[in-house]
PDB file of C-alpha atoms in Angstrom:
ATOM      1  CA  MET A 583     145.110 -24.594 -13.867  1.00  0.00           C
ATOM      2  CA  ALA A 584     141.698 -22.964 -14.294  1.00  0.00           C
ATOM      3  CA  ALA A 585     139.904 -21.386 -11.361  1.00  0.00           C
ATOM      4  CA  THR A 586     137.040 -23.438 -10.026  1.00  0.00           C
ATOM      5  CA  LYS A 587     133.498 -22.130 -10.342  1.00  0.00           C
ATOM      6  CA  ASP A 588     132.992 -22.631  -6.624  1.00  0.00           C
ATOM      7  CA  PRO A 589     135.951 -21.651  -4.416  1.00  0.00           C
ATOM      8  CA  ARG A 590     136.892 -23.562  -1.282  1.00  0.00           C
ATOM      9  CA  PRO A 591     134.239 -23.220   1.469  1.00  0.00           C
ATOM     10  CA  CYS A 592     136.051 -21.242   4.140  1.00  0.00           C
ATOM     11  CA  SER A 593     135.185 -19.323   7.297  1.00  0.00           C
ATOM     12  CA  ILE A 594     138.123 -16.968   6.624  1.00  0.00           C
ATOM     13  CA  ALA A 595     136.591 -16.029   3.268  1.00  0.00           C
ATOM     14  CA  ASP A 596     133.187 -15.597   4.922  1.00  0.00           C
ATOM     15  CA  ALA A 597     134.642 -13.281   7.580  1.00  0.00           C
ATOM     16  CA  LEU A 598     136.630 -11.289   5.010  1.00  0.00           C
ATOM     17  CA  ALA A 599     133.509 -10.811   2.916  1.00  0.00           C
ATOM     18  CA  LEU A 600     132.198  -8.820   5.868  1.00  0.00           C
ATOM     19  CA  VAL A 601     135.162  -7.207   7.604  1.00  0.00           C
ATOM     20  CA  GLY A 602     137.669  -7.304   4.746  1.00  0.00           C
ATOM     21  CA  GLU A 603     136.164  -4.351   2.913  1.00  0.00           C
ATOM     22  CA  LYS A 604     138.326  -1.251   2.916  1.00  0.00           C
ATOM     23  CA  TYR A 605     137.909   0.701   6.175  1.00  0.00           C
ATOM     24  CA  SER A 606     135.795  -1.947   7.974  1.00  0.00           C
ATOM     25  CA  LEU A 607     138.515  -3.032  10.404  1.00  0.00           C
ATOM     26  CA  LEU A 608     139.514   0.608  10.918  1.00  0.00           C
ATOM     27  CA  VAL A 609     135.911   1.388  11.852  1.00  0.00           C
ATOM     28  CA  LEU A 610     136.064  -1.436  14.379  1.00  0.00           C
ATOM     29  CA  ARG A 611     139.413  -0.134  15.696  1.00  0.00           C
ATOM     30  CA  GLU A 612     137.943   3.306  16.313  1.00  0.00           C
ATOM     31  CA  VAL A 613     134.721   2.019  17.850  1.00  0.00           C
ATOM     32  CA  CYS A 614     136.700  -0.238  20.203  1.00  0.00           C
ATOM     33  CA  LEU A 615     138.776   2.817  21.182  1.00  0.00           C
ATOM     34  CA  GLY A 616     135.528   4.599  22.092  1.00  0.00           C
ATOM     35  CA  ASN A 617     135.329   6.815  19.006  1.00  0.00           C
ATOM     36  CA  GLY A 618     131.911   5.841  17.717  1.00  0.00           C
ATOM     37  CA  ARG A 619     130.509   9.125  16.435  1.00  0.00           C
ATOM     38  CA  PHE A 620     130.380   9.591  12.680  1.00  0.00           C
ATOM     39  CA  ASP A 621     132.512  12.761  12.629  1.00  0.00           C
ATOM     40  CA  GLN A 622     135.140  11.079  14.828  1.00  0.00           C
ATOM     41  CA  LEU A 623     135.203   8.110  12.477  1.00  0.00           C
ATOM     42  CA  VAL A 624     135.572  10.316   9.392  1.00  0.00           C
ATOM     43  CA  ARG A 625     138.413  12.273  11.021  1.00  0.00           C
ATOM     44  CA  ASN A 626     140.303   9.286  12.448  1.00  0.00           C
ATOM     45  CA  ILE A 627     139.930   6.931   9.488  1.00  0.00           C
ATOM     46  CA  GLY A 628     140.014   9.327   6.548  1.00  0.00           C
ATOM     47  CA  ALA A 629     137.306   7.432   4.682  1.00  0.00           C
ATOM     48  CA  PRO A 630     134.939   9.262   2.343  1.00  0.00           C
ATOM     49  CA  ARG A 631     131.660   9.942   4.169  1.00  0.00           C
ATOM     50  CA  ASP A 632     129.533   7.897   1.745  1.00  0.00           C
ATOM     51  CA  VAL A 633     131.860   4.890   1.944  1.00  0.00           C
ATOM     52  CA  LEU A 634     131.958   5.134   5.730  1.00  0.00           C
ATOM     53  CA  ALA A 635     128.160   5.283   5.927  1.00  0.00           C
ATOM     54  CA  THR A 636     127.950   2.135   3.795  1.00  0.00           C
ATOM     55  CA  ARG A 637     130.486   0.277   5.974  1.00  0.00           C
ATOM     56  CA  LEU A 638     128.686   1.301   9.166  1.00  0.00           C
ATOM     57  CA  ARG A 639     125.337   0.146   7.813  1.00  0.00           C
ATOM     58  CA  ARG A 640     126.825  -3.214   6.795  1.00  0.00           C
ATOM     59  CA  LEU A 641     128.521  -3.723  10.181  1.00  0.00           C
ATOM     60  CA  VAL A 642     125.288  -2.864  12.016  1.00  0.00           C
ATOM     61  CA  ASP A 643     123.253  -5.194   9.775  1.00  0.00           C
ATOM     62  CA  ALA A 644     125.755  -7.996  10.453  1.00  0.00           C
ATOM     63  CA  GLY A 645     125.463  -7.560  14.227  1.00  0.00           C
ATOM     64  CA  ILE A 646     129.049  -6.356  14.718  1.00  0.00           C
ATOM     65  CA  LEU A 647     128.069  -2.819  15.733  1.00  0.00           C
ATOM     66  CA  THR A 648     125.020  -1.249  17.344  1.00  0.00           C
ATOM     67  CA  LYS A 649     123.719   2.214  16.527  1.00  0.00           C
ATOM     68  CA  LYS A 650     122.501   4.421  19.397  1.00  0.00           C
ATOM     69  CA  VAL A 651     120.947   7.877  19.183  1.00  0.00           C
ATOM     70  CA  TYR A 652     122.966  10.444  21.138  1.00  0.00           C
ATOM     71  CA  SER A 653     121.236  13.597  19.829  1.00  0.00           C
ATOM     72  CA  GLU A 654     117.592  14.025  18.789  1.00  0.00           C
ATOM     73  CA  ARG A 655     117.934  17.451  17.122  1.00  0.00           C
ATOM     74  CA  PRO A 656     119.641  16.978  14.822  1.00  0.00           C
ATOM     75  CA  GLN A 657     119.401  13.212  15.049  1.00  0.00           C
ATOM     76  CA  ARG A 658     122.880  11.772  15.413  1.00  0.00           C
ATOM     77  CA  PHE A 659     124.145   8.322  16.210  1.00  0.00           C
ATOM     78  CA  GLU A 660     127.016   6.693  18.017  1.00  0.00           C
ATOM     79  CA  TYR A 661     128.279   3.241  17.081  1.00  0.00           C
ATOM     80  CA  ARG A 662     129.375   0.687  19.662  1.00  0.00           C
ATOM     81  CA  PRO A 663     130.701  -2.850  19.333  1.00  0.00           C
ATOM     82  CA  THR A 664     128.356  -5.736  20.044  1.00  0.00           C
ATOM     83  CA  PRO A 665     129.697  -8.853  21.782  1.00  0.00           C
ATOM     84  CA  ALA A 666     130.461 -10.226  18.282  1.00  0.00           C
ATOM     85  CA  GLY A 667     132.322  -7.005  17.472  1.00  0.00           C
ATOM     86  CA  LEU A 668     134.342  -7.224  20.674  1.00  0.00           C
ATOM     87  CA  GLU A 669     135.328 -10.788  19.717  1.00  0.00           C
ATOM     88  CA  LEU A 670     137.164  -9.234  16.746  1.00  0.00           C
ATOM     89  CA  GLU A 671     139.318  -7.020  19.000  1.00  0.00           C
ATOM     90  CA  PRO A 672     141.993  -9.729  19.512  1.00  0.00           C
ATOM     91  CA  VAL A 673     142.206  -9.989  15.706  1.00  0.00           C
ATOM     92  CA  LEU A 674     142.858  -6.236  15.575  1.00  0.00           C
ATOM     93  CA  MET A 675     145.504  -6.506  18.293  1.00  0.00           C
ATOM     94  CA  THR A 676     147.202  -9.379  16.467  1.00  0.00           C
ATOM     95  CA  LEU A 677     147.217  -7.389  13.204  1.00  0.00           C
ATOM     96  CA  LYS A 678     148.617  -4.389  15.083  1.00  0.00           C
ATOM     97  CA  GLU A 679     151.405  -6.509  16.563  1.00  0.00           C
ATOM     98  CA  TRP A 680     152.240  -7.958  13.141  1.00  0.00           C
ATOM     99  CA  GLY A 681     152.363  -4.460  11.652  1.00  0.00           C
ATOM    100  CA  ASP A 682     154.552  -3.195  14.508  1.00  0.00           C
ATOM    101  CA  ARG A 683     156.985  -6.079  13.978  1.00  0.00           C
ATOM    102  CA  HIS A 684     157.107  -6.277  10.196  1.00  0.00           C
ATOM    103  CA  LEU A 685     156.191  -2.823   8.896  1.00  0.00           C
ATOM    104  CA  ARG A 686     157.416  -0.409  11.566  1.00  0.00           C
ATOM    105  CA  GLN A 687     160.708  -2.017  12.577  1.00  0.00           C
ATOM    106  CA  GLY A 688     162.962   0.484  14.306  1.00  0.00           C
ATOM    107  CA  THR A 689     160.425   3.305  14.164  1.00  0.00           C
ATOM    108  CA  ASP A 690     158.303   4.870  16.827  1.00  0.00           C
ATOM    109  CA  LEU A 691     155.057   2.984  17.196  1.00  0.00           C
ATOM    110  CA  PRO A 692     151.903   4.993  16.536  1.00  0.00           C
ATOM    111  CA  MET A 693     150.098   3.355  19.470  1.00  0.00           C
ATOM    112  CA  VAL A 694     150.890   1.103  22.395  1.00  0.00           C
ATOM    113  CA  VAL A 695     148.099  -0.889  24.029  1.00  0.00           C
ATOM    114  CA  GLU A 696     148.440  -1.608  27.730  1.00  0.00           C
ATOM    115  CA  HIS A 697     146.948  -4.731  29.280  1.00  0.00           C
ATOM    116  CA  ALA A 698     145.169  -4.612  32.665  1.00  0.00           C
ATOM    117  CA  CYS A 699     148.334  -6.083  34.225  1.00  0.00           C
ATOM    118  CA  GLY A 700     150.127  -2.810  33.428  1.00  0.00           C
ATOM    119  CA  ASN A 701     152.366  -4.174  30.691  1.00  0.00           C
ATOM    120  CA  GLU A 702     152.306  -3.520  26.971  1.00  0.00           C
ATOM    121  CA  LEU A 703     150.051  -6.017  25.225  1.00  0.00           C
ATOM    122  CA  VAL A 704     151.855  -8.447  22.962  1.00  0.00           C
ATOM    123  CA  PRO A 705     149.136 -10.843  21.794  1.00  0.00           C
ATOM    124  CA  VAL A 706     149.933 -14.519  21.355  1.00  0.00           C
ATOM    125  CA  VAL A 707     147.543 -17.047  19.861  1.00  0.00           C
ATOM    126  CA  THR A 708     147.413 -20.178  21.978  1.00  0.00           C
ATOM    127  CA  CYS A 709     145.670 -23.528  21.754  1.00  0.00           C
ATOM    128  CA  ARG A 710     142.617 -23.547  24.006  1.00  0.00           C
ATOM    129  CA  ALA A 711     143.147 -27.239  24.877  1.00  0.00           C
ATOM    130  CA  CYS A 712     146.832 -27.273  25.866  1.00  0.00           C
ATOM    131  CA  GLY A 713     147.738 -23.580  26.180  1.00  0.00           C
ATOM    132  CA  ASP A 714     150.771 -23.819  23.891  1.00  0.00           C
ATOM    133  CA  PRO A 715     151.446 -20.982  21.440  1.00  0.00           C
ATOM    134  CA  VAL A 716     150.212 -21.704  17.917  1.00  0.00           C
ATOM    135  CA  ARG A 717     153.031 -22.329  15.438  1.00  0.00           C
ATOM    136  CA  HIS A 718     152.665 -23.186  11.764  1.00  0.00           C
ATOM    137  CA  GLU A 719     154.616 -26.425  12.110  1.00  0.00           C
ATOM    138  CA  ASP A 720     152.194 -27.672  14.770  1.00  0.00           C
ATOM    139  CA  LEU A 721     149.059 -27.307  12.628  1.00  0.00           C
ATOM    140  CA  THR A 722     147.338 -29.936  10.482  1.00  0.00           C
ATOM    141  CA  ALA A 723     144.294 -28.983   8.407  1.00  0.00           C
ATOM    142  CA  HIS A 724     141.402 -31.433   8.032  1.00  0.00           C
ATOM    143  CA  PRO A 725     138.946 -30.159   5.391  1.00  0.00           C
ATOM    144  CA  GLN A 726     135.348 -30.907   6.339  1.00  0.00           C
ATOM    145  CA  ALA A 727     133.615 -29.599   3.210  1.00  0.00           C
ATOM    146  CA  PRO A 728     132.480 -32.446   0.948  1.00  0.00           C
ATOM    147  CA  GLY A 729     134.594 -32.748  -2.184  1.00  0.00           C
ATOM    148  CA  TRP A 730     137.595 -30.844  -0.817  1.00  0.00           C
ATOM    149  CA  THR A 731     141.072 -31.855   0.277  1.00  0.00           C
ATOM    150  CA  VAL A 732     143.880 -29.650   1.585  1.00  0.00           C
ATOM    151  CA  SER A 733     145.241 -29.297  -1.949  1.00  0.00           C
ATOM    152  CA  GLY A 734     141.875 -28.443  -3.528  1.00  0.00           C
ATOM    153  CA  PRO A 735     138.700 -29.986  -4.911  1.00  0.00           C
ATOM    154  CA  THR A 736     138.548 -33.714  -5.502  1.00  0.00           C
ATOM    155  CA  ALA A 737     137.978 -34.907  -9.053  1.00  0.00           C
ATOM    156  CA  ALA A 738     134.322 -34.791 -10.060  1.00  0.00           C
TER     157      ALA A 738
END
């Protein structure tokens, strides 16, 4: 089957176009940990400086990070998450948990995140309406984009 000229309209694809670039989520991880200075980001992420500068600029332009001057001479900046950036932190925690479970089984974890209650955070996605955990078998998709069904585009 040939690929369609116009792929499925999708908020996941829209979000990945922004934060799915290599290093973008790692930048957000570091900034949420409080490591928002460029040299800290280079050291902790391992990204080439030019690539990192491009990612930071894109995340600032998208309203995910803010850029604050912390030194005038020489002029240097620190990056901090905006409210929109902080809304991505649960996504990071869920990815971390998935990686701990599926990629680091039986090994020492590189980081443990503690919740304010004093226990290790184990994120669970729940339904806002009923509070039940989200499970694949409980989900039903209802495409809203004109000309699309769950299985793909309708015949033209």
